[in-house]
Amino acid sequence: MTISSTTDLHRLFYPRNIAVVGASTKPPGPMWGGNTYLEGPVHLGFTGQLFPIHPKADSILGFKAYRSVLDVPDEIDLVIFSVPYPAVLPVMKDCVEKGVKFVHLFTAGFSETGRRENAELEKELLALAKKGGIRIIGPNCMGIYCPDGGVSWSKEFPFDRGGNLAFISQSGQLAGHFISEGSQLGLTYSKVVSYGNAIDLQAHDFLSYLAADGQTRIIGMYIEGLRNGRAFFEIARQLTRKKPLVVWKGGQTEGGARAIKSHTAAIAGSQKIWQGLCRQAGIIPVNSLEEMASTIAVLRKPGLPAGVNVAILGGAGGGSVTMTDAAEKEGLRVPALSEESIRGLEKFVPIQGNSVQNPLDIMGALFQNQENYLKIIHILRDDPRIDALIFSQNVDMFQNRGGRMFIDLIIGAALLIQKELRKPMFVELQKSHSLEGESFRMEALEKYNRAGVPVFETFSLAARALFNLSQYQAYL
């Protein structure tokens, strides 16, 4: 199987019009429903036509309502089902007669229930769609978020256009959470897909489309099981030479695998097989949403670490020991600096109260004068034993030592390091225990995001992301 420039999913992400079967005249409640699929496109400035489908209403949310999709005067690219599962067959028959291109089944209650009659209904629904040439996303999923196409399942999602990150998820909840959490890290999206049971369109179909999508540069995924592992593997292996693919695999434990069957009716598969597939295909595996977001945030920056050797700046005493342990547990190495680097540091770093070993406890010398910034940067830049730097920053300690002025000095030092180091630098920006400290931290985070500096809440996350990138670089 080869990746081509196929655009057969184009009208799913860029529909000219959308019909929502199950739109409601009732006031919006706390649960998802048909109206959210009207509100989302309105929020994103959808330029096409929106058609609420309701058996009695004349209008919904200001849009003219129709009794069925057959009554809509225009062609329909995408129909969203938000109706109880017993009603899906008649609606699908109407869609076939209308010549609809794509159907998104928000509706749940099929094979994931474990009931034979519900699984049979799912098969009948799929056979009907195939006969009519309709492609299905779902059932039991949130669907599509494409800012440039004006499609969204929530009016709360960012309006940012021109994003280059795509995310594919079997879980709608995790997809929505990732959109919100990633936005805090400055991530912007080309396309997000929540695809649920995947009775028709599957993970490899979306992956193939995104591989050829000129807007998408990085792809993240949350998957629980693969119906066609071979197709997924072949596409991923070709894709990762050009675009990073970061995947969180659910169902890695016995209990998690059981939960998957009741969620999306997928088969989880062997964890050992999955790990081997990742190594062979160049997939970057992660184990949490936080690790996913952090790794992707770093991938947006130019340059990958040449290896796993890291220098640590900002530690002191026991903190240096625990950070070294954390780095090496994540697969990194914290080597001694070269003799030349140590001699260079000893020329201006006082012996008392400092350490020129790695981790580097030299914060005092760092702020004696600005020339020391450049000396330290150049020493680390030229040391062949060092591939990257993790700069640990304790906002509370900096605030207690010198308040905002000292915090601004730290930020200035980090930005200078990033500019001159010529090796990847990650910042650990620890959470504060005070409201004032958190305010300072958020200001620092905003400055780092604007400057393109990768920032992490914990040292372990920074170390794991650095290791992930070093492995991807080794694969390439």
GROMACS .gro file of C-alpha atoms in nm:
model
  476
    1MET     CA    1   0.000   0.000   0.000
    2THR     CA    2   0.141   0.340  -0.095
    3ILE     CA    3   0.056   0.689   0.013
    4SER     CA    4  -0.097   0.888  -0.269
    5SER     CA    5  -0.234   1.239  -0.305
    6THR     CA    6  -0.588   1.105  -0.281
    7THR     CA    7  -0.844   1.359  -0.168
    8ASP     CA    8  -1.146   1.134  -0.140
    9LEU     CA    9  -1.208   1.258   0.216
   10HIS     CA   10  -1.188   1.623   0.114
   11ARG     CA   11  -1.562   1.693   0.146
   12LEU     CA   12  -1.566   1.537   0.492
   13PHE     CA   13  -1.330   1.807   0.619
   14TYR     CA   14  -1.445   2.081   0.382
   15PRO     CA   15  -1.818   2.019   0.324
   16ARG     CA   16  -2.012   2.269   0.120
   17ASN     CA   17  -2.317   2.204   0.337
   18ILE     CA   18  -2.414   2.005   0.645
   19ALA     CA   19  -2.745   1.852   0.752
   20VAL     CA   20  -2.805   1.763   1.117
   21VAL     CA   21  -3.068   1.496   1.177
   22GLY     CA   22  -3.186   1.526   1.536
   23ALA     CA   23  -3.151   1.901   1.581
   24SER     CA   24  -3.375   2.013   1.864
   25THR     CA   25  -3.615   2.297   1.943
   26LYS     CA   26  -3.545   2.256   2.315
   27PRO     CA   27  -3.309   2.490   2.505
   28PRO     CA   28  -2.949   2.362   2.513
   29GLY     CA   29  -2.873   2.131   2.803
   30PRO     CA   30  -2.549   2.003   2.958
   31MET     CA   31  -2.524   1.702   2.723
   32TRP     CA   32  -2.402   1.687   2.363
   33GLY     CA   33  -2.672   1.678   2.099
   34GLY     CA   34  -2.768   1.773   1.747
   35ASN     CA   35  -2.761   2.146   1.808
   36THR     CA   36  -2.392   2.143   1.905
   37TYR     CA   37  -2.321   2.043   1.544
   38LEU     CA   38  -2.494   2.361   1.432
   39GLU     CA   39  -2.338   2.588   1.695
   40GLY     CA   40  -1.983   2.467   1.623
   41PRO     CA   41  -1.980   2.562   1.254
   42VAL     CA   42  -2.147   2.895   1.333
   43HIS     CA   43  -1.869   2.968   1.583
   44LEU     CA   44  -1.602   2.887   1.321
   45GLY     CA   45  -1.766   3.097   1.051
   46PHE     CA   46  -1.879   2.809   0.830
   47THR     CA   47  -1.949   2.955   0.486
   48GLY     CA   48  -2.175   2.677   0.355
   49GLN     CA   49  -2.538   2.592   0.424
   50LEU     CA   50  -2.661   2.438   0.750
   51PHE     CA   51  -2.979   2.230   0.739
   52PRO     CA   52  -3.146   2.125   1.067
   53ILE     CA   53  -3.365   1.815   1.018
   54HIS     CA   54  -3.669   1.790   1.247
   55PRO     CA   55  -4.009   1.624   1.191
   56LYS     CA   56  -4.213   1.925   1.309
   57ALA     CA   57  -4.003   2.240   1.352
   58ASP     CA   58  -4.000   2.522   1.098
   59SER     CA   59  -3.671   2.668   1.220
   60ILE     CA   60  -3.395   2.584   1.468
   61LEU     CA   61  -3.132   2.831   1.592
   62GLY     CA   62  -3.242   3.068   1.316
   63PHE     CA   63  -3.199   2.814   1.036
   64LYS     CA   64  -3.485   2.686   0.822
   65ALA     CA   65  -3.564   2.328   0.930
   66TYR     CA   66  -3.664   2.042   0.701
   67ARG     CA   67  -3.870   1.730   0.769
   68SER     CA   68  -3.608   1.498   0.615
   69VAL     CA   69  -3.287   1.513   0.412
   70LEU     CA   70  -3.499   1.440   0.104
   71ASP     CA   71  -3.671   1.777   0.150
   72VAL     CA   72  -3.344   1.974   0.138
   73PRO     CA   73  -3.330   2.145  -0.203
   74ASP     CA   74  -2.948   2.132  -0.236
   75GLU     CA   75  -2.695   1.850  -0.254
   76ILE     CA   76  -2.562   1.743   0.086
   77ASP     CA   77  -2.196   1.661   0.150
   78LEU     CA   78  -2.223   1.564   0.518
   79VAL     CA   79  -2.516   1.438   0.727
   80ILE     CA   80  -2.474   1.412   1.104
   81PHE     CA   81  -2.696   1.162   1.287
   82SER     CA   82  -2.798   1.262   1.638
   83VAL     CA   83  -3.095   1.027   1.674
   84PRO     CA   84  -3.163   0.711   1.879
   85TYR     CA   85  -3.009   0.401   1.719
   86PRO     CA   86  -3.346   0.241   1.620
   87ALA     CA   87  -3.405   0.540   1.389
   88VAL     CA   88  -3.081   0.523   1.192
   89LEU     CA   89  -3.188   0.283   0.915
   90PRO     CA   90  -3.473   0.497   0.778
   91VAL     CA   91  -3.249   0.804   0.787
   92MET     CA   92  -2.969   0.618   0.610
   93LYS     CA   93  -3.213   0.509   0.338
   94ASP     CA   94  -3.302   0.874   0.283
   95CYS     CA   95  -2.932   0.962   0.264
   96VAL     CA   96  -2.874   0.695  -0.001
   97GLU     CA   97  -3.167   0.824  -0.206
   98LYS     CA   98  -3.040   1.181  -0.168
   99GLY     CA   99  -2.689   1.092  -0.284
  100VAL     CA  100  -2.515   1.206   0.035
  101LYS     CA  101  -2.136   1.168   0.032
  102PHE     CA  102  -2.052   1.132   0.404
  103VAL     CA  103  -2.242   1.036   0.717
  104HIS     CA  104  -2.119   1.099   1.069
  105LEU     CA  105  -2.290   0.879   1.329
  106PHE     CA  106  -2.282   1.061   1.662
  107THR     CA  107  -2.545   0.799   1.754
  108ALA     CA  108  -2.421   0.516   1.981
  109GLY     CA  109  -2.573   0.180   2.079
  110PHE     CA  110  -2.431  -0.064   1.825
  111SER     CA  111  -2.172  -0.343   1.851
  112GLU     CA  112  -2.001  -0.173   2.146
  113THR     CA  113  -2.304  -0.277   2.358
  114GLY     CA  114  -2.217  -0.644   2.317
  115ARG     CA  115  -2.575  -0.721   2.211
  116ARG     CA  116  -2.620  -0.940   1.906
  117GLU     CA  117  -2.922  -0.754   1.770
  118ASN     CA  118  -2.739  -0.420   1.795
  119ALA     CA  119  -2.438  -0.562   1.614
  120GLU     CA  120  -2.668  -0.691   1.339
  121LEU     CA  121  -2.821  -0.346   1.304
  122GLU     CA  122  -2.471  -0.204   1.262
  123LYS     CA  123  -2.398  -0.455   0.982
  124GLU     CA  124  -2.722  -0.372   0.806
  125LEU     CA  125  -2.649  -0.001   0.833
  126LEU     CA  126  -2.301  -0.045   0.684
  127ALA     CA  127  -2.428  -0.262   0.397
  128LEU     CA  128  -2.690   0.001   0.310
  129ALA     CA  129  -2.431   0.280   0.313
  130LYS     CA  130  -2.189   0.084   0.094
  131LYS     CA  131  -2.464   0.013  -0.156
  132GLY     CA  132  -2.531   0.386  -0.181
  133GLY     CA  133  -2.162   0.486  -0.196
  134ILE     CA  134  -2.174   0.665   0.140
  135ARG     CA  135  -1.868   0.673   0.368
  136ILE     CA  136  -1.934   0.655   0.743
  137ILE     CA  137  -1.741   0.807   1.031
  138GLY     CA  138  -1.835   0.637   1.358
  139PRO     CA  139  -2.070   0.530   1.509
  140ASN     CA  140  -2.031   0.655   1.865
  141CYS     CA  141  -1.796   0.945   1.798
  142MET     CA  142  -1.780   1.324   1.802
  143GLY     CA  143  -1.674   1.361   1.439
  144ILE     CA  144  -1.472   1.640   1.276
  145TYR     CA  145  -1.302   1.959   1.390
  146CYS     CA  146  -1.146   2.145   1.098
  147PRO     CA  147  -1.100   2.520   1.162
  148ASP     CA  148  -1.021   2.600   0.799
  149GLY     CA  149  -1.328   2.406   0.686
  150GLY     CA  150  -1.552   2.567   0.949
  151VAL     CA  151  -1.651   2.230   1.098
  152SER     CA  152  -1.663   2.163   1.473
  153TRP     CA  153  -1.861   1.970   1.731
  154SER     CA  154  -1.819   2.244   1.990
  155LYS     CA  155  -1.852   2.619   1.997
  156GLU     CA  156  -1.580   2.623   2.264
  157PHE     CA  157  -1.297   2.513   2.034
  158PRO     CA  158  -1.035   2.763   1.911
  159PHE     CA  159  -1.101   2.963   1.599
  160ASP     CA  160  -0.732   2.955   1.491
  161ARG     CA  161  -0.686   2.886   1.122
  162GLY     CA  162  -0.374   2.765   0.944
  163GLY     CA  163  -0.271   2.511   1.209
  164ASN     CA  164  -0.042   2.226   1.105
  165LEU     CA  165  -0.120   1.963   1.370
  166ALA     CA  166  -0.369   1.682   1.305
  167PHE     CA  167  -0.508   1.454   1.574
  168ILE     CA  168  -0.695   1.127   1.519
  169SER     CA  169  -0.874   0.969   1.814
  170GLN     CA  170  -1.107   0.679   1.877
  171SER     CA  171  -1.221   0.862   2.190
  172GLY     CA  172  -1.430   1.175   2.153
  173GLN     CA  173  -1.365   1.281   2.512
  174LEU     CA  174  -0.988   1.260   2.468
  175ALA     CA  175  -1.005   1.439   2.134
  176GLY     CA  176  -1.191   1.731   2.290
  177HIS     CA  177  -0.960   1.736   2.590
  178PHE     CA  178  -0.653   1.735   2.367
  179ILE     CA  179  -0.784   2.029   2.164
  180SER     CA  180  -0.835   2.231   2.482
  181GLU     CA  181  -0.513   2.125   2.657
  182GLY     CA  182  -0.300   2.160   2.346
  183SER     CA  183  -0.425   2.512   2.291
  184GLN     CA  184  -0.268   2.606   2.625
  185LEU     CA  185   0.070   2.502   2.478
  186GLY     CA  186   0.014   2.707   2.166
  187LEU     CA  187  -0.085   2.411   1.947
  188THR     CA  188  -0.307   2.492   1.649
  189TYR     CA  189  -0.490   2.231   1.446
  190SER     CA  190  -0.534   2.149   1.080
  191LYS     CA  191  -0.780   1.865   1.143
  192VAL     CA  192  -0.906   1.659   1.438
  193VAL     CA  193  -1.104   1.336   1.396
  194SER     CA  194  -1.299   1.142   1.658
  195TYR     CA  195  -1.389   0.820   1.477
  196GLY     CA  196  -1.534   0.583   1.740
  197ASN     CA  197  -1.632   0.230   1.633
  198ALA     CA  198  -1.484   0.273   1.283
  199ILE     CA  199  -1.724   0.040   1.103
  200ASP     CA  200  -1.623   0.202   0.773
  201LEU     CA  201  -1.359   0.476   0.778
  202GLN     CA  202  -1.071   0.353   0.992
  203ALA     CA  203  -0.748   0.485   1.140
  204HIS     CA  204  -0.541   0.407   0.832
  205ASP     CA  205  -0.791   0.587   0.604
  206PHE     CA  206  -0.750   0.909   0.798
  207LEU     CA  207  -0.375   0.857   0.826
  208SER     CA  208  -0.346   0.814   0.450
  209TYR     CA  209  -0.542   1.133   0.387
  210LEU     CA  210  -0.335   1.334   0.636
  211ALA     CA  211  -0.010   1.198   0.493
  212ALA     CA  212  -0.096   1.370   0.165
  213ASP     CA  213  -0.249   1.680   0.328
  214GLY     CA  214  -0.027   1.979   0.255
  215GLN     CA  215  -0.145   2.168   0.563
  216THR     CA  216  -0.065   1.893   0.814
  217ARG     CA  217   0.297   1.866   0.934
  218ILE     CA  218   0.263   1.661   1.255
  219ILE     CA  219   0.009   1.389   1.342
  220GLY     CA  220  -0.097   1.270   1.686
  221MET     CA  221  -0.322   0.972   1.753
  222TYR     CA  222  -0.510   0.799   2.032
  223ILE     CA  223  -0.608   0.446   1.933
  224GLU     CA  224  -0.758   0.155   2.121
  225GLY     CA  225  -0.750  -0.114   1.853
  226LEU     CA  226  -0.686  -0.157   1.481
  227ARG     CA  227  -0.921  -0.344   1.250
  228ASN     CA  228  -0.655  -0.348   0.979
  229GLY     CA  229  -0.316  -0.340   1.147
  230ARG     CA  230  -0.125  -0.422   0.828
  231ALA     CA  231  -0.266  -0.123   0.638
  232PHE     CA  232  -0.196   0.104   0.934
  233PHE     CA  233   0.161  -0.025   0.963
  234GLU     CA  234   0.239   0.020   0.592
  235ILE     CA  235   0.108   0.376   0.580
  236ALA     CA  236   0.277   0.473   0.907
  237ARG     CA  237   0.613   0.338   0.791
  238GLN     CA  238   0.604   0.556   0.479
  239LEU     CA  239   0.454   0.857   0.654
  240THR     CA  240   0.707   0.888   0.937
  241ARG     CA  241   0.992   0.958   0.696
  242LYS     CA  242   0.826   1.291   0.621
  243LYS     CA  243   0.590   1.367   0.911
  244PRO     CA  244   0.627   1.273   1.280
  245LEU     CA  245   0.354   1.039   1.407
  246VAL     CA  246   0.295   1.039   1.784
  247VAL     CA  247   0.062   0.766   1.912
  248TRP     CA  248  -0.092   0.689   2.251
  249LYS     CA  249  -0.219   0.333   2.255
  250GLY     CA  250  -0.503   0.259   2.498
  251GLY     CA  251  -0.572  -0.084   2.643
  252GLN     CA  252  -0.218  -0.163   2.750
  253THR     CA  253  -0.335  -0.351   3.059
  254GLU     CA  254  -0.577  -0.641   3.097
  255GLY     CA  255  -0.838  -0.415   3.254
  256GLY     CA  256  -0.787  -0.147   2.988
  257ALA     CA  257  -0.831  -0.405   2.712
  258ARG     CA  258  -1.163  -0.513   2.868
  259ALA     CA  259  -1.281  -0.152   2.887
  260ILE     CA  260  -1.205  -0.102   2.518
  261LYS     CA  261  -1.457  -0.368   2.414
  262SER     CA  262  -1.740  -0.176   2.580
  263HIS     CA  263  -1.619   0.156   2.446
  264THR     CA  264  -1.551   0.107   2.075
  265ALA     CA  265  -1.582  -0.269   2.022
  266ALA     CA  266  -1.217  -0.277   1.915
  267ILE     CA  267  -0.968  -0.555   1.982
  268ALA     CA  268  -0.673  -0.418   2.177
  269GLY     CA  269  -0.401  -0.657   2.059
  270SER     CA  270  -0.068  -0.752   2.214
  271GLN     CA  271   0.135  -0.478   2.380
  272LYS     CA  272   0.462  -0.643   2.272
  273ILE     CA  273   0.346  -0.649   1.910
  274TRP     CA  274   0.250  -0.283   1.937
  275GLN     CA  275   0.592  -0.182   2.073
  276GLY     CA  276   0.764  -0.371   1.794
  277LEU     CA  277   0.542  -0.205   1.533
  278CYS     CA  278   0.636   0.139   1.668
  279ARG     CA  279   1.008   0.065   1.646
  280GLN     CA  280   0.983  -0.064   1.290
  281ALA     CA  281   0.752   0.209   1.163
  282GLY     CA  282   0.920   0.508   1.328
  283ILE     CA  283   0.612   0.583   1.542
  284ILE     CA  284   0.677   0.788   1.856
  285PRO     CA  285   0.484   0.607   2.134
  286VAL     CA  286   0.359   0.797   2.439
  287ASN     CA  287   0.167   0.693   2.749
  288SER     CA  288  -0.049   0.993   2.841
  289LEU     CA  289  -0.223   1.294   2.694
  290GLU     CA  290   0.027   1.521   2.871
  291GLU     CA  291   0.320   1.336   2.716
  292MET     CA  292   0.146   1.350   2.378
  293ALA     CA  293   0.097   1.727   2.396
  294SER     CA  294   0.449   1.789   2.527
  295THR     CA  295   0.615   1.576   2.261
  296ILE     CA  296   0.415   1.737   1.981
  297ALA     CA  297   0.487   2.085   2.119
  298VAL     CA  298   0.861   2.011   2.089
  299LEU     CA  299   0.826   1.859   1.741
  300ARG     CA  300   0.695   2.194   1.619
  301LYS     CA  301   1.038   2.345   1.686
  302PRO     CA  302   1.322   2.301   1.436
  303GLY     CA  303   1.599   2.055   1.516
  304LEU     CA  304   1.606   1.712   1.679
  305PRO     CA  305   1.857   1.600   1.944
  306ALA     CA  306   2.152   1.408   1.799
  307GLY     CA  307   2.144   1.163   2.090
  308VAL     CA  308   2.033   1.100   2.449
  309ASN     CA  309   2.312   1.285   2.634
  310VAL     CA  310   2.167   1.576   2.828
  311ALA     CA  311   2.305   1.856   3.040
  312ILE     CA  312   2.089   1.970   3.332
  313LEU     CA  313   2.095   2.331   3.448
  314GLY     CA  314   1.919   2.462   3.757
  315GLY     CA  315   1.958   2.175   4.000
  316ALA     CA  316   2.108   2.197   4.346
  317GLY     CA  317   2.197   1.936   4.605
  318GLY     CA  318   1.935   1.663   4.629
  319GLY     CA  319   1.746   1.817   4.339
  320SER     CA  320   2.040   1.745   4.112
  321VAL     CA  321   2.039   1.383   4.221
  322THR     CA  322   1.665   1.332   4.169
  323MET     CA  323   1.668   1.506   3.830
  324THR     CA  324   1.957   1.286   3.717
  325ASP     CA  325   1.765   0.977   3.830
  326ALA     CA  326   1.451   1.097   3.652
  327ALA     CA  327   1.640   1.167   3.328
  328GLU     CA  328   1.812   0.828   3.322
  329LYS     CA  329   1.492   0.643   3.413
  330GLU     CA  330   1.339   0.796   3.101
  331GLY     CA  331   1.622   0.659   2.888
  332LEU     CA  332   1.850   0.965   2.877
  333ARG     CA  333   2.212   0.984   2.994
  334VAL     CA  334   2.355   1.260   3.215
  335PRO     CA  335   2.725   1.232   3.133
  336ALA     CA  336   3.017   1.417   3.285
  337LEU     CA  337   3.118   1.719   3.080
  338SER     CA  338   3.437   1.702   2.881
  339GLU     CA  339   3.761   1.800   3.058
  340GLU     CA  340   3.783   2.105   2.835
  341SER     CA  341   3.431   2.214   2.939
  342ILE     CA  342   3.507   2.168   3.308
  343ARG     CA  343   3.828   2.372   3.282
  344GLY     CA  344   3.640   2.644   3.098
  345LEU     CA  345   3.368   2.664   3.365
  346GLU     CA  346   3.619   2.664   3.651
  347LYS     CA  347   3.770   2.987   3.517
  348PHE     CA  348   3.465   3.190   3.622
  349VAL     CA  349   3.249   2.966   3.844
  350PRO     CA  350   3.350   2.989   4.214
  351ILE     CA  351   3.422   2.652   4.377
  352GLN     CA  352   3.228   2.740   4.693
  353GLY     CA  353   2.853   2.678   4.665
  354ASN     CA  354   2.865   2.569   4.301
  355SER     CA  355   2.924   2.256   4.096
  356VAL     CA  356   3.056   2.238   3.742
  357GLN     CA  357   2.970   1.872   3.724
  358ASN     CA  358   2.661   1.765   3.530
  359PRO     CA  359   2.395   1.854   3.659
  360LEU     CA  360   2.520   2.212   3.669
  361ASP     CA  361   2.466   2.400   3.995
  362ILE     CA  362   2.598   2.733   3.869
  363MET     CA  363   2.301   2.968   3.891
  364GLY     CA  364   2.497   3.217   4.104
  365ALA     CA  365   2.772   3.250   3.845
  366LEU     CA  366   2.515   3.269   3.570
  367PHE     CA  367   2.384   3.601   3.701
  368GLN     CA  368   2.707   3.770   3.806
  369ASN     CA  369   2.727   3.934   3.465
  370GLN     CA  370   2.578   3.883   3.122
  371GLU     CA  371   2.910   3.770   2.975
  372ASN     CA  372   2.883   3.452   3.180
  373TYR     CA  373   2.563   3.361   2.994
  374LEU     CA  374   2.749   3.341   2.667
  375LYS     CA  375   3.047   3.160   2.820
  376ILE     CA  376   2.827   2.884   2.958
  377ILE     CA  377   2.626   2.858   2.636
  378HIS     CA  378   2.936   2.829   2.420
  379ILE     CA  379   3.090   2.568   2.649
  380LEU     CA  380   2.779   2.349   2.628
  381ARG     CA  381   2.741   2.414   2.256
  382ASP     CA  382   3.094   2.295   2.184
  383ASP     CA  383   3.095   1.997   2.422
  384PRO     CA  384   3.070   1.679   2.210
  385ARG     CA  385   2.933   1.486   2.509
  386ILE     CA  386   2.614   1.695   2.522
  387ASP     CA  387   2.322   1.662   2.279
  388ALA     CA  388   2.063   1.881   2.455
  389LEU     CA  389   1.992   2.090   2.766
  390ILE     CA  390   1.711   2.080   3.021
  391PHE     CA  391   1.683   2.408   3.214
  392SER     CA  392   1.491   2.354   3.540
  393GLN     CA  393   1.321   2.666   3.674
  394ASN     CA  394   1.162   2.689   4.020
  395VAL     CA  395   0.932   2.992   4.010
  396ASP     CA  396   0.881   3.001   4.389
  397MET     CA  397   1.256   3.001   4.458
  398PHE     CA  398   1.320   3.273   4.200
  399GLN     CA  399   1.032   3.480   4.337
  400ASN     CA  400   1.164   3.453   4.693
  401ARG     CA  401   1.515   3.552   4.585
  402GLY     CA  402   1.430   3.857   4.380
  403GLY     CA  403   1.068   3.876   4.274
  404ARG     CA  404   0.965   3.964   3.921
  405MET     CA  405   1.304   4.117   3.835
  406PHE     CA  406   1.484   3.789   3.906
  407ILE     CA  407   1.225   3.588   3.715
  408ASP     CA  408   1.268   3.820   3.416
  409LEU     CA  409   1.645   3.763   3.436
  410ILE     CA  410   1.589   3.387   3.423
  411ILE     CA  411   1.359   3.421   3.122
  412GLY     CA  412   1.615   3.643   2.948
  413ALA     CA  413   1.888   3.387   3.014
  414ALA     CA  414   1.677   3.103   2.874
  415LEU     CA  415   1.592   3.299   2.558
  416LEU     CA  416   1.959   3.378   2.505
  417ILE     CA  417   2.051   3.013   2.553
  418GLN     CA  418   1.790   2.907   2.300
  419LYS     CA  419   1.925   3.153   2.046
  420GLU     CA  420   2.294   3.066   2.085
  421LEU     CA  421   2.309   2.701   2.195
  422ARG     CA  422   2.242   2.537   1.856
  423LYS     CA  423   2.122   2.229   2.041
  424PRO     CA  424   1.769   2.158   2.170
  425MET     CA  425   1.681   2.323   2.500
  426PHE     CA  426   1.377   2.229   2.709
  427VAL     CA  427   1.254   2.434   3.003
  428GLU     CA  428   1.094   2.280   3.311
  429LEU     CA  429   0.875   2.555   3.454
  430GLN     CA  430   0.756   2.425   3.788
  431LYS     CA  431   0.411   2.512   3.920
  432SER     CA  432   0.399   2.767   4.200
  433HIS     CA  433   0.239   2.723   4.541
  434SER     CA  434   0.105   3.080   4.547
  435LEU     CA  435  -0.135   3.280   4.333
  436GLU     CA  436   0.128   3.546   4.270
  437GLY     CA  437   0.382   3.283   4.171
  438GLU     CA  438   0.133   3.119   3.932
  439SER     CA  439   0.069   3.459   3.776
  440PHE     CA  440   0.445   3.498   3.719
  441ARG     CA  441   0.463   3.144   3.580
  442MET     CA  442   0.183   3.203   3.332
  443GLU     CA  443   0.352   3.522   3.212
  444ALA     CA  444   0.677   3.330   3.167
  445LEU     CA  445   0.493   3.050   2.984
  446GLU     CA  446   0.339   3.300   2.744
  447LYS     CA  447   0.681   3.454   2.669
  448TYR     CA  448   0.836   3.113   2.613
  449ASN     CA  449   0.551   3.004   2.384
  450ARG     CA  450   0.588   3.320   2.176
  451ALA     CA  451   0.964   3.259   2.145
  452GLY     CA  452   0.916   2.894   2.052
  453VAL     CA  453   1.079   2.754   2.368
  454PRO     CA  454   0.947   2.408   2.466
  455VAL     CA  455   0.811   2.427   2.822
  456PHE     CA  456   0.709   2.143   3.058
  457GLU     CA  457   0.540   2.138   3.398
  458THR     CA  458   0.756   1.852   3.526
  459PHE     CA  459   1.112   1.742   3.473
  460SER     CA  460   1.001   1.387   3.388
  461LEU     CA  461   0.780   1.512   3.104
  462ALA     CA  462   1.069   1.714   2.963
  463ALA     CA  463   1.301   1.414   2.986
  464ARG     CA  464   1.049   1.179   2.826
  465ALA     CA  465   0.985   1.420   2.537
  466LEU     CA  466   1.359   1.459   2.480
  467PHE     CA  467   1.402   1.082   2.474
  468ASN     CA  468   1.111   1.043   2.230
  469LEU     CA  469   1.268   1.291   1.991
  470SER     CA  470   1.611   1.131   2.016
  471GLN     CA  471   1.459   0.795   1.922
  472TYR     CA  472   1.279   0.948   1.625
  473GLN     CA  473   1.602   1.111   1.512
  474ALA     CA  474   1.779   0.774   1.539
  475TYR     CA  475   1.505   0.615   1.325
  476LEU     CA  476   1.539   0.883   1.058
   0.00000   0.00000   0.00000
